[in-house]
Amino acid sequence: MAGDEESFVRFLEEALPTAPGPDEAARKFKAYHRAILEWNRKINLVSEGDLNRIWDRHFRDSLAPLAIFAGLGGGRLADVGSGAGFPGLALALALPDLEFFLVESNRKRSAFLEEVIKKTGAGNVKVVRERAETLGRDPDFRDRFDFGSARALAKPAAALEMVSPLVRPGGRVLLWAGTKDLEEDLKGVCAALRIRKAETRPVLLPGDDGPARRAIAVFEKIGPTPGDYPRRIGMARKRPLD
């Protein structure tokens, strides 16, 4: 077992003392890892430079907010722009009591996610092949989720517009981003989307030196999504709220 894999398994032993338990979780993550290596030959899931750092840079980073979910008996999370499954699929493998919806519009990446779900036997996760802006206008998805998440989706303002409409009032949005990106003023964005920034959790991974360069920002939904949002597909990125 490689060093990064051993370190990740030890992390699981500490983070998941109860269900699903570290052994079962490790089995699923190993199957997930194998699938990434296999599919990455056909489609771009992770960069070539990251192939040797999947355990830490992607799996462990995705599980950084596990403490937020401690003690929850259930709940629903929508992960927008899941791509290779970070963070949504990784969280689903570690948190079987929660229900996960992986929002990924790309056909090939959606097929990859379906394959990993099949290989791991994860029964608490579904793939939704649709654009977040479309789901944000769908009554079956709008203001329906306890949590929303995004990692490497877009700059914070754009990501918040795509994710927050899916989250119910009182729910939370988890946004993975660089610490410099999170320094930008998001007060106007938060006011427009009826959310507030609750906390920022720095993320330090094995091998990181100095102050954290990445963090998870947690936003609380304080009211129903205003009717103007989300805007039509592409607008959040093209003309971010300010």
Backbone as CSV, one residue per row, in Angstrom:
resi,resn,N_x,N_y,N_z,CA_x,CA_y,CA_z,C_x,C_y,C_z
1,MET,0.847,-1.197,0.000,0.000,0.000,0.000,0.881,1.245,0.000
2,ALA,0.622,2.163,-0.915,1.421,3.379,-1.021,1.215,4.269,0.189
3,GLY,2.199,5.166,0.407,2.154,6.021,1.587,0.918,6.881,1.672
4,ASP,0.520,7.504,0.547,-0.665,8.358,0.558,-1.918,7.553,0.871
5,GLU,-1.988,6.344,0.338,-3.142,5.486,0.612,-3.173,5.085,2.082
6,GLU,-2.019,4.726,2.631,-1.945,4.361,4.052,-2.378,5.521,4.930
7,SER,-1.914,6.713,4.596,-2.279,7.900,5.365,-3.782,8.142,5.309
8,PHE,-4.379,7.932,4.141,-5.821,8.141,3.998,-6.602,7.108,4.802
9,VAL,-6.161,5.860,4.781,-6.844,4.816,5.552,-6.772,5.123,7.044
10,ARG,-5.634,5.611,7.511,-5.525,6.004,8.926,-6.482,7.153,9.234
11,PHE,-6.596,8.078,8.296,-7.546,9.184,8.456,-8.968,8.646,8.595
12,LEU,-9.334,7.663,7.775,-10.667,7.071,7.869,-10.884,6.400,9.217
13,GLU,-9.856,5.744,9.733,-9.973,5.069,11.027,-10.295,6.053,12.138
14,GLU,-9.744,7.253,12.039,-10.015,8.279,13.046,-11.340,8.991,12.794
15,ALA,-11.663,9.210,11.531,-12.838,10.020,11.192,-14.133,9.225,11.185
16,LEU,-14.056,7.910,10.949,-15.261,7.090,10.814,-15.230,5.894,11.757
17,PRO,-15.239,6.140,13.078,-15.212,5.021,14.018,-16.497,4.210,14.001
18,THR,-17.602,4.816,13.538,-18.881,4.112,13.449,-19.250,3.939,11.978
19,ALA,-20.514,3.558,11.725,-20.963,3.263,10.361,-20.579,4.375,9.397
20,PRO,-20.067,4.059,8.182,-19.920,2.709,7.654,-18.693,1.982,8.173
21,GLY,-17.883,2.619,9.011,-16.671,2.021,9.531,-15.528,2.174,8.560
22,PRO,-14.296,2.248,9.076,-13.146,2.506,8.205,-12.877,1.405,7.189
23,ASP,-13.107,0.144,7.551,-12.800,-0.941,6.618,-13.716,-0.905,5.398
24,GLU,-15.016,-0.749,5.640,-15.963,-0.696,4.527,-15.732,0.549,3.677
25,ALA,-15.485,1.677,4.337,-15.223,2.910,3.597,-13.946,2.784,2.771
26,ALA,-12.896,2.187,3.350,-11.639,2.022,2.622,-11.839,1.155,1.384
27,ARG,-12.640,0.096,1.509,-12.918,-0.759,0.351,-13.557,0.050,-0.781
28,LYS,-14.513,0.888,-0.429,-15.211,1.681,-1.444,-14.284,2.716,-2.078
29,PHE,-13.456,3.345,-1.261,-12.553,4.354,-1.814,-11.482,3.722,-2.704
30,LYS,-11.058,2.508,-2.392,-10.094,1.829,-3.260,-10.717,1.524,-4.621
31,ALA,-11.983,1.093,-4.617,-12.685,0.858,-5.884,-12.845,2.163,-6.660
32,TYR,-13.132,3.226,-5.956,-13.266,4.562,-6.556,-11.942,4.991,-7.181
33,HIS,-10.855,4.792,-6.455,-9.520,5.155,-6.938,-9.173,4.388,-8.210
34,ARG,-9.454,3.092,-8.215,-9.172,2.277,-9.407,-9.973,2.784,-10.610
35,ALA,-11.222,3.150,-10.359,-12.068,3.635,-11.452,-11.536,4.944,-12.032
36,ILE,-11.048,5.826,-11.169,-10.480,7.086,-11.661,-9.292,6.813,-12.579
37,LEU,-8.386,5.941,-12.141,-7.202,5.640,-12.951,-7.593,5.026,-14.290
38,GLU,-8.603,4.164,-14.277,-9.048,3.513,-15.511,-9.718,4.511,-16.461
39,TRP,-10.646,5.285,-15.932,-11.409,6.202,-16.782,-10.589,7.417,-17.208
40,ASN,-9.578,7.752,-16.443,-8.786,8.937,-16.791,-7.993,8.736,-18.082
41,ARG,-7.874,7.484,-18.511,-7.234,7.217,-19.803,-8.151,7.622,-20.960
42,LYS,-9.460,7.675,-20.669,-10.450,7.958,-21.721,-10.993,9.381,-21.664
43,ILE,-11.197,9.899,-20.461,-11.731,11.248,-20.310,-10.929,11.982,-19.242
44,ASN,-10.973,13.288,-19.293,-10.196,14.093,-18.351,-10.963,14.253,-17.040
45,LEU,-10.586,13.457,-16.038,-11.197,13.550,-14.712,-10.317,14.340,-13.758
46,VAL,-9.037,13.985,-13.714,-8.067,14.720,-12.900,-6.827,14.959,-13.751
47,SER,-6.071,15.989,-13.416,-4.873,16.306,-14.196,-3.808,15.231,-14.004
48,GLU,-2.938,15.101,-14.979,-1.864,14.111,-14.892,-1.019,14.325,-13.640
49,GLY,-0.809,15.577,-13.284,-0.003,15.871,-12.108,-0.647,15.467,-10.802
50,ASP,-1.966,15.279,-10.820,-2.686,14.911,-9.601,-2.915,13.413,-9.461
51,LEU,-2.581,12.630,-10.465,-2.879,11.199,-10.420,-2.216,10.499,-9.244
52,ASN,-1.063,10.994,-8.823,-0.373,10.386,-7.684,-0.786,10.998,-6.352
53,ARG,-1.730,11.948,-6.393,-2.146,12.607,-5.154,-3.660,12.550,-4.942
54,ILE,-4.299,11.582,-5.552,-5.759,11.483,-5.443,-6.193,11.287,-4.001
55,TRP,-5.462,10.461,-3.257,-5.867,10.147,-1.886,-5.947,11.396,-1.021
56,ASP,-4.976,12.272,-1.133,-4.954,13.471,-0.289,-5.612,14.670,-0.966
57,ARG,-5.159,14.996,-2.150,-5.605,16.236,-2.794,-7.087,16.207,-3.150
58,HIS,-7.626,15.023,-3.386,-9.031,14.946,-3.785,-9.912,14.241,-2.747
59,PHE,-9.559,13.013,-2.354,-10.400,12.309,-1.384,-10.411,13.010,-0.026
60,ARG,-9.223,13.225,0.516,-9.168,13.812,1.864,-9.680,15.252,1.869
61,ASP,-9.379,15.992,0.844,-9.890,17.355,0.738,-11.419,17.348,0.700
62,SER,-11.996,16.384,-0.009,-13.455,16.291,-0.086,-14.081,15.983,1.267
63,LEU,-13.367,15.235,2.098,-13.900,14.831,3.403,-13.546,15.812,4.518
64,ALA,-12.904,16.914,4.180,-12.485,17.877,5.201,-13.623,18.373,6.090
65,PRO,-14.861,18.530,5.581,-15.927,19.051,6.450,-16.756,17.976,7.147
66,LEU,-16.230,16.770,7.321,-17.018,15.696,7.928,-17.640,16.097,9.259
67,ALA,-16.928,16.908,10.043,-17.437,17.293,11.364,-18.765,18.044,11.270
68,ILE,-18.995,18.728,10.163,-20.246,19.471,9.991,-21.443,18.525,9.995
69,PHE,-21.236,17.299,9.531,-22.331,16.343,9.402,-22.458,15.417,10.610
70,ALA,-21.590,15.583,11.602,-21.595,14.698,12.770,-22.938,14.774,13.493
71,GLY,-23.484,13.612,13.801,-24.720,13.555,14.578,-25.995,13.686,13.779
72,LEU,-25.889,13.950,12.484,-27.099,14.060,11.664,-27.671,12.673,11.387
73,GLY,-28.958,12.526,11.560,-29.593,11.244,11.288,-30.020,11.091,9.844
74,GLY,-29.860,12.134,9.069,-30.269,12.111,7.672,-30.105,13.485,7.068
75,GLY,-30.599,13.640,5.865,-30.487,14.914,5.168,-30.179,14.681,3.705
76,ARG,-30.298,15.732,2.919,-30.072,15.654,1.475,-29.068,16.719,1.055
77,LEU,-28.119,16.324,0.217,-27.090,17.239,-0.269,-27.057,17.213,-1.786
78,ALA,-27.041,18.400,-2.392,-26.865,18.532,-3.838,-25.457,19.034,-4.115
79,ASP,-24.685,18.239,-4.843,-23.316,18.612,-5.205,-23.316,19.062,-6.660
80,VAL,-22.987,20.316,-6.892,-23.114,20.911,-8.227,-21.778,20.875,-8.967
81,GLY,-21.814,20.400,-10.200,-20.590,20.285,-10.985,-19.693,19.201,-10.445
82,SER,-20.256,18.015,-10.204,-19.531,16.949,-9.497,-18.279,16.491,-10.219
83,GLY,-18.288,16.488,-11.549,-17.094,16.083,-12.284,-16.684,14.660,-11.957
84,ALA,-15.528,14.506,-11.329,-15.033,13.191,-10.924,-15.620,12.736,-9.589
85,GLY,-16.523,13.545,-9.027,-17.172,13.147,-7.780,-16.654,13.839,-6.546
86,PHE,-15.895,14.915,-6.740,-15.344,15.656,-5.602,-16.133,16.942,-5.404
87,PRO,-16.706,17.180,-4.254,-16.656,16.363,-3.046,-17.822,15.392,-2.885
88,GLY,-18.885,15.507,-3.720,-20.141,14.827,-3.428,-20.071,13.326,-3.307
89,LEU,-19.446,12.657,-4.276,-19.389,11.201,-4.232,-18.517,10.723,-3.087
90,ALA,-17.403,11.407,-2.849,-16.540,11.038,-1.722,-17.299,11.152,-0.404
91,LEU,-18.042,12.232,-0.220,-18.836,12.395,1.000,-19.908,11.318,1.099
92,ALA,-20.509,10.951,-0.021,-21.551,9.925,-0.006,-21.009,8.581,0.472
93,LEU,-19.782,8.246,0.076,-19.189,6.974,0.509,-18.902,6.967,2.000
94,ALA,-18.656,8.139,2.566,-18.333,8.236,3.991,-19.558,8.457,4.866
95,LEU,-20.663,8.916,4.271,-21.850,9.296,5.047,-23.086,8.593,4.491
96,PRO,-23.240,7.295,4.757,-24.341,6.531,4.155,-25.727,6.917,4.653
97,ASP,-25.824,7.646,5.752,-27.133,8.046,6.272,-27.698,9.274,5.575
98,LEU,-26.886,9.948,4.767,-27.344,11.115,4.019,-27.603,10.733,2.565
99,GLU,-28.492,11.471,1.921,-28.818,11.233,0.521,-28.135,12.298,-0.335
100,PHE,-27.447,11.858,-1.384,-26.651,12.760,-2.212,-27.154,12.772,-3.654
101,PHE,-27.198,13.966,-4.227,-27.547,14.147,-5.626,-26.361,14.818,-6.311
102,LEU,-25.758,14.125,-7.270,-24.588,14.634,-7.978,-25.051,15.285,-9.273
103,VAL,-24.960,16.597,-9.327,-25.426,17.358,-10.484,-24.262,17.528,-11.453
104,GLU,-24.322,16.833,-12.570,-23.244,16.863,-13.561,-23.865,16.790,-14.955
105,SER,-23.708,17.840,-15.740,-24.358,17.902,-17.052,-23.579,17.179,-18.147
106,ASN,-22.289,16.918,-17.923,-21.466,16.264,-18.936,-21.797,14.772,-19.009
107,ARG,-22.099,14.288,-20.203,-22.535,12.897,-20.365,-21.467,11.895,-19.939
108,LYS,-20.220,12.093,-20.354,-19.171,11.127,-20.037,-18.855,11.114,-18.546
109,ARG,-18.816,12.279,-17.932,-18.538,12.316,-16.501,-19.703,11.738,-15.707
110,SER,-20.914,11.956,-16.179,-22.073,11.348,-15.522,-21.988,9.829,-15.589
111,ALA,-21.555,9.309,-16.744,-21.398,7.863,-16.897,-20.339,7.329,-15.944
112,PHE,-19.261,8.077,-15.778,-18.229,7.676,-14.816,-18.808,7.595,-13.407
113,LEU,-19.542,8.611,-13.000,-20.123,8.625,-11.658,-21.057,7.434,-11.460
114,GLU,-21.869,7.140,-12.458,-22.775,5.987,-12.376,-21.987,4.691,-12.209
115,GLU,-20.864,4.590,-12.909,-20.036,3.387,-12.820,-19.456,3.213,-11.420
116,VAL,-18.977,4.296,-10.816,-18.421,4.205,-9.463,-19.510,3.845,-8.461
117,ILE,-20.683,4.422,-8.612,-21.796,4.085,-7.718,-22.096,2.591,-7.798
118,LYS,-22.084,2.049,-9.009,-22.335,0.623,-9.205,-21.237,-0.222,-8.570
119,LYS,-19.977,0.161,-8.786,-18.860,-0.640,-8.278,-18.749,-0.591,-6.758
120,THR,-19.123,0.514,-6.159,-19.016,0.649,-4.701,-20.275,0.194,-3.980
121,GLY,-21.364,0.026,-4.711,-22.620,-0.360,-4.078,-23.237,0.748,-3.253
122,ALA,-22.894,1.991,-3.555,-23.433,3.123,-2.794,-24.911,3.310,-3.138
123,GLY,-25.776,3.102,-2.149,-27.208,3.200,-2.387,-27.805,4.529,-2.001
124,ASN,-26.969,5.459,-1.576,-27.460,6.748,-1.074,-27.134,7.909,-2.000
125,VAL,-26.851,7.603,-3.261,-26.400,8.663,-4.165,-27.002,8.469,-5.555
126,LYS,-27.413,9.584,-6.164,-27.988,9.582,-7.506,-27.272,10.620,-8.361
127,VAL,-27.195,10.349,-9.649,-26.611,11.294,-10.594,-27.740,12.005,-11.333
128,VAL,-27.657,13.315,-11.397,-28.646,14.121,-12.117,-27.919,14.818,-13.268
129,ARG,-28.183,14.376,-14.499,-27.487,14.961,-15.662,-28.276,16.161,-16.173
130,GLU,-28.000,17.293,-15.548,-28.721,18.521,-15.871,-27.895,19.711,-15.429
131,ARG,-28.201,20.882,-15.947,-27.526,22.097,-15.529,-28.127,22.591,-14.223
132,ALA,-27.269,23.122,-13.358,-27.732,23.608,-12.058,-28.756,24.724,-12.215
133,GLU,-28.558,25.583,-13.215,-29.493,26.691,-13.414,-30.893,26.183,-13.750
134,THR,-30.965,25.068,-14.472,-32.266,24.475,-14.800,-32.914,23.879,-13.563
135,LEU,-32.133,23.158,-12.775,-32.668,22.560,-11.549,-33.091,23.629,-10.555
136,GLY,-32.366,24.750,-10.544,-32.702,25.829,-9.627,-34.051,26.455,-9.898
137,ARG,-34.613,26.190,-11.085,-35.951,26.670,-11.445,-37.003,25.557,-11.362
138,ASP,-36.568,24.361,-11.077,-37.467,23.202,-11.012,-38.031,23.076,-9.598
139,PRO,-39.347,23.083,-9.411,-39.931,22.998,-8.065,-39.514,21.756,-7.283
140,ASP,-39.126,20.687,-7.995,-38.692,19.473,-7.302,-37.287,19.609,-6.718
141,PHE,-36.556,20.637,-7.134,-35.185,20.826,-6.663,-34.971,22.169,-5.972
142,ARG,-35.711,23.169,-6.329,-35.513,24.515,-5.799,-35.873,24.578,-4.315
143,ASP,-34.930,25.090,-3.502,-35.144,25.249,-2.052,-35.494,23.926,-1.372
144,ARG,-34.901,22.813,-1.844,-35.291,21.489,-1.345,-34.221,20.774,-0.528
145,PHE,-32.973,21.218,-0.612,-31.879,20.439,-0.025,-31.387,21.044,1.285
146,ASP,-30.941,20.164,2.172,-30.382,20.610,3.451,-28.988,21.195,3.266
147,PHE,-28.279,20.683,2.270,-26.916,21.143,1.984,-26.714,21.258,0.476
148,GLY,-25.858,22.183,0.100,-25.376,22.270,-1.268,-23.865,22.358,-1.216
149,SER,-23.189,21.861,-2.243,-21.728,21.913,-2.235,-21.202,22.151,-3.640
150,ALA,-20.001,22.714,-3.703,-19.315,22.920,-4.979,-17.826,23.017,-4.720
151,ARG,-17.059,22.400,-5.598,-15.596,22.416,-5.518,-15.071,22.550,-6.944
152,ALA,-14.266,23.543,-7.189,-13.704,23.781,-8.525,-14.796,23.993,-9.567
153,LEU,-15.894,24.600,-9.158,-17.001,24.862,-10.073,-16.841,26.198,-10.779
154,ALA,-16.593,27.250,-10.014,-16.490,28.609,-10.551,-15.996,29.506,-9.431
155,LYS,-15.782,30.772,-9.730,-15.457,31.741,-8.692,-16.608,31.797,-7.686
156,PRO,-16.323,32.198,-6.428,-17.348,32.132,-5.382,-18.694,32.747,-5.747
157,ALA,-18.720,33.942,-6.319,-20.000,34.590,-6.623,-20.830,33.758,-7.592
158,ALA,-20.192,33.240,-8.632,-20.904,32.425,-9.619,-21.340,31.099,-9.019
159,ALA,-20.458,30.462,-8.256,-20.798,29.181,-7.642,-21.979,29.320,-6.692
160,LEU,-22.001,30.389,-5.911,-23.104,30.587,-4.972,-24.431,30.766,-5.700
161,GLU,-24.421,31.455,-6.826,-25.671,31.622,-7.573,-26.169,30.296,-8.137
162,MET,-25.263,29.403,-8.486,-25.668,28.115,-9.041,-26.099,27.112,-7.975
163,VAL,-25.511,27.212,-6.785,-25.780,26.222,-5.742,-26.894,26.639,-4.788
164,SER,-26.874,27.877,-4.321,-27.783,28.265,-3.233,-29.266,28.135,-3.566
165,PRO,-29.712,28.302,-4.827,-31.139,28.119,-5.086,-31.652,26.709,-4.800
166,LEU,-30.764,25.741,-4.733,-31.176,24.368,-4.447,-31.368,24.111,-2.956
167,VAL,-30.848,24.992,-2.115,-30.817,24.762,-0.665,-32.011,25.424,0.007
168,ARG,-32.610,24.726,0.937,-33.779,25.239,1.662,-33.363,26.328,2.646
169,PRO,-34.289,27.216,3.023,-33.994,28.164,4.098,-33.598,27.417,5.370
170,GLY,-32.524,27.845,5.983,-31.982,27.153,7.144,-30.913,26.141,6.794
171,GLY,-30.808,25.803,5.502,-29.782,24.881,5.051,-28.454,25.588,4.846
172,ARG,-27.450,24.827,4.421,-26.110,25.389,4.288,-25.475,25.056,2.941
173,VAL,-24.680,25.995,2.469,-23.891,25.817,1.250,-22.430,25.699,1.649
174,LEU,-21.755,24.658,1.164,-20.333,24.444,1.430,-19.571,24.704,0.137
175,LEU,-18.665,25.668,0.198,-17.946,26.097,-0.997,-16.445,25.936,-0.791
176,TRP,-15.824,25.030,-1.565,-14.372,24.843,-1.547,-13.755,25.909,-2.447
177,ALA,-12.767,26.621,-1.950,-12.161,27.687,-2.760,-10.797,28.048,-2.206
178,GLY,-10.026,28.748,-3.012,-8.757,29.277,-2.530,-9.000,30.394,-1.538
179,THR,-8.123,30.520,-0.562,-8.317,31.551,0.461,-8.321,32.952,-0.146
180,LYS,-7.545,33.168,-1.197,-7.538,34.488,-1.841,-8.881,34.785,-2.499
181,ASP,-9.479,33.767,-3.124,-10.791,33.967,-3.744,-11.845,34.311,-2.703
182,LEU,-11.698,33.746,-1.505,-12.686,33.986,-0.457,-12.499,35.339,0.219
183,GLU,-11.419,36.032,-0.122,-11.211,37.366,0.437,-12.052,38.432,-0.272
184,GLU,-12.572,38.105,-1.446,-13.363,39.098,-2.172,-14.665,39.393,-1.431
185,ASP,-15.177,40.576,-1.631,-16.385,41.025,-0.937,-17.608,40.324,-1.526
186,LEU,-18.259,39.500,-0.709,-19.427,38.751,-1.158,-20.715,39.247,-0.504
187,LYS,-20.653,40.410,0.148,-21.834,40.898,0.865,-23.012,41.131,-0.072
188,GLY,-22.750,41.733,-1.231,-23.824,41.976,-2.182,-24.411,40.690,-2.728
189,VAL,-23.536,39.726,-3.003,-23.978,38.421,-3.491,-24.862,37.743,-2.452
190,CYS,-24.403,37.758,-1.214,-25.159,37.118,-0.136,-26.526,37.768,0.046
191,ALA,-26.576,39.088,-0.016,-27.850,39.791,0.143,-28.812,39.432,-0.985
192,ALA,-28.295,39.359,-2.207,-29.148,39.048,-3.355,-29.706,37.636,-3.286
193,LEU,-28.908,36.702,-2.784,-29.289,35.289,-2.787,-29.916,34.828,-1.478
194,ARG,-30.052,35.724,-0.522,-30.629,35.412,0.792,-29.802,34.360,1.527
195,ILE,-28.507,34.591,1.573,-27.606,33.734,2.327,-26.689,34.615,3.162
196,ARG,-26.043,34.009,4.152,-25.049,34.737,4.935,-23.862,33.820,5.173
197,LYS,-22.682,34.420,5.216,-21.475,33.638,5.462,-21.384,33.331,6.943
198,ALA,-21.392,32.034,7.274,-21.385,31.614,8.669,-19.978,31.384,9.201
199,GLU,-19.115,30.773,8.406,-17.752,30.491,8.857,-16.881,30.107,7.675
200,THR,-15.574,30.171,7.907,-14.592,29.707,6.935,-13.674,28.723,7.634
201,ARG,-13.544,27.533,7.058,-12.719,26.479,7.652,-11.474,26.256,6.794
202,PRO,-10.289,26.659,7.271,-9.061,26.408,6.511,-8.837,24.911,6.327
203,VAL,-8.299,24.541,5.185,-8.018,23.136,4.890,-6.515,22.951,4.742
204,LEU,-5.945,22.120,5.593,-4.535,21.750,5.507,-4.455,20.250,5.256
205,LEU,-3.769,19.867,4.213,-3.614,18.466,3.849,-2.195,18.006,4.148
206,PRO,-1.970,16.686,4.254,-0.612,16.198,4.492,0.367,16.763,3.468
207,GLY,1.481,17.268,3.962,2.491,17.847,3.084,2.365,19.336,2.877
208,ASP,1.239,19.926,3.304,1.074,21.374,3.178,1.937,22.090,4.206
209,ASP,2.596,23.139,3.793,3.414,23.956,4.690,2.850,25.371,4.748
210,GLY,3.061,26.019,5.887,2.639,27.409,6.014,1.142,27.544,6.158
211,PRO,0.634,28.770,6.011,-0.801,29.008,6.159,-1.595,28.312,5.059
212,ALA,-2.829,27.958,5.378,-3.684,27.265,4.417,-3.936,28.128,3.190
213,ARG,-3.861,27.509,2.030,-4.154,28.213,0.782,-5.552,27.900,0.268
214,ARG,-6.194,26.926,0.891,-7.556,26.557,0.519,-8.421,26.523,1.768
215,ALA,-9.716,26.678,1.553,-10.639,26.681,2.685,-12.019,26.255,2.207
216,ILE,-12.862,25.944,3.177,-14.270,25.671,2.900,-15.077,26.774,3.564
217,ALA,-15.779,27.543,2.760,-16.648,28.593,3.286,-18.049,28.021,3.447
218,VAL,-18.638,28.262,4.606,-19.977,27.751,4.907,-20.950,28.924,4.929
219,PHE,-21.985,28.826,4.114,-23.006,29.869,4.026,-24.343,29.297,4.492
220,GLU,-25.094,30.090,5.233,-26.415,29.669,5.693,-27.491,30.340,4.848
221,LYS,-28.481,29.584,4.450,-29.606,30.129,3.675,-30.590,30.755,4.662
222,ILE,-30.846,32.039,4.533,-31.681,32.735,5.512,-33.086,33.029,4.995
223,GLY,-33.366,32.677,3.744,-34.702,32.895,3.204,-34.850,32.212,1.862
224,PRO,-36.070,32.097,1.343,-36.275,31.477,0.032,-35.513,32.224,-1.062
225,THR,-35.120,31.508,-2.081,-34.405,32.118,-3.197,-35.296,33.145,-3.903
226,PRO,-34.834,34.386,-4.076,-35.616,35.384,-4.819,-35.908,34.914,-6.245
227,GLY,-37.021,35.355,-6.787,-37.470,34.891,-8.090,-36.527,35.173,-9.241
228,ASP,-35.624,36.140,-9.089,-34.696,36.480,-10.176,-33.574,35.461,-10.355
229,TYR,-33.432,34.536,-9.412,-32.275,33.631,-9.428,-32.699,32.170,-9.399
230,PRO,-31.875,31.296,-10.000,-30.685,31.630,-10.786,-31.059,32.231,-12.140
231,ARG,-30.134,33.020,-12.676,-30.339,33.561,-14.008,-30.139,32.463,-15.058
232,ARG,-30.356,32.791,-16.318,-30.274,31.773,-17.362,-28.860,31.193,-17.438
233,ILE,-28.767,30.041,-18.059,-27.515,29.285,-18.126,-26.367,30.151,-18.654
234,GLY,-25.276,30.146,-17.911,-24.067,30.859,-18.305,-23.922,32.250,-17.732
235,MET,-25.016,32.849,-17.266,-24.949,34.230,-16.801,-24.168,34.380,-15.499
236,ALA,-24.246,33.400,-14.617,-23.535,33.502,-13.338,-22.039,33.646,-13.564
237,ARG,-21.507,32.917,-14.543,-20.078,33.024,-14.859,-19.776,34.268,-15.694
238,LYS,-20.644,34.568,-16.644,-20.384,35.683,-17.555,-20.488,37.029,-16.853
239,ARG,-21.498,37.182,-16.015,-21.714,38.432,-15.296,-21.977,38.138,-13.828
240,PRO,-20.935,37.825,-13.054,-21.116,37.479,-11.635,-21.779,38.610,-10.859
241,LEU,-22.581,38.229,-9.883,-23.190,39.219,-9.001,-22.100,39.940,-8.213
242,ASP,-22.369,41.190,-7.836,-21.392,41.912,-7.009,-22.116,42.655,-5.899
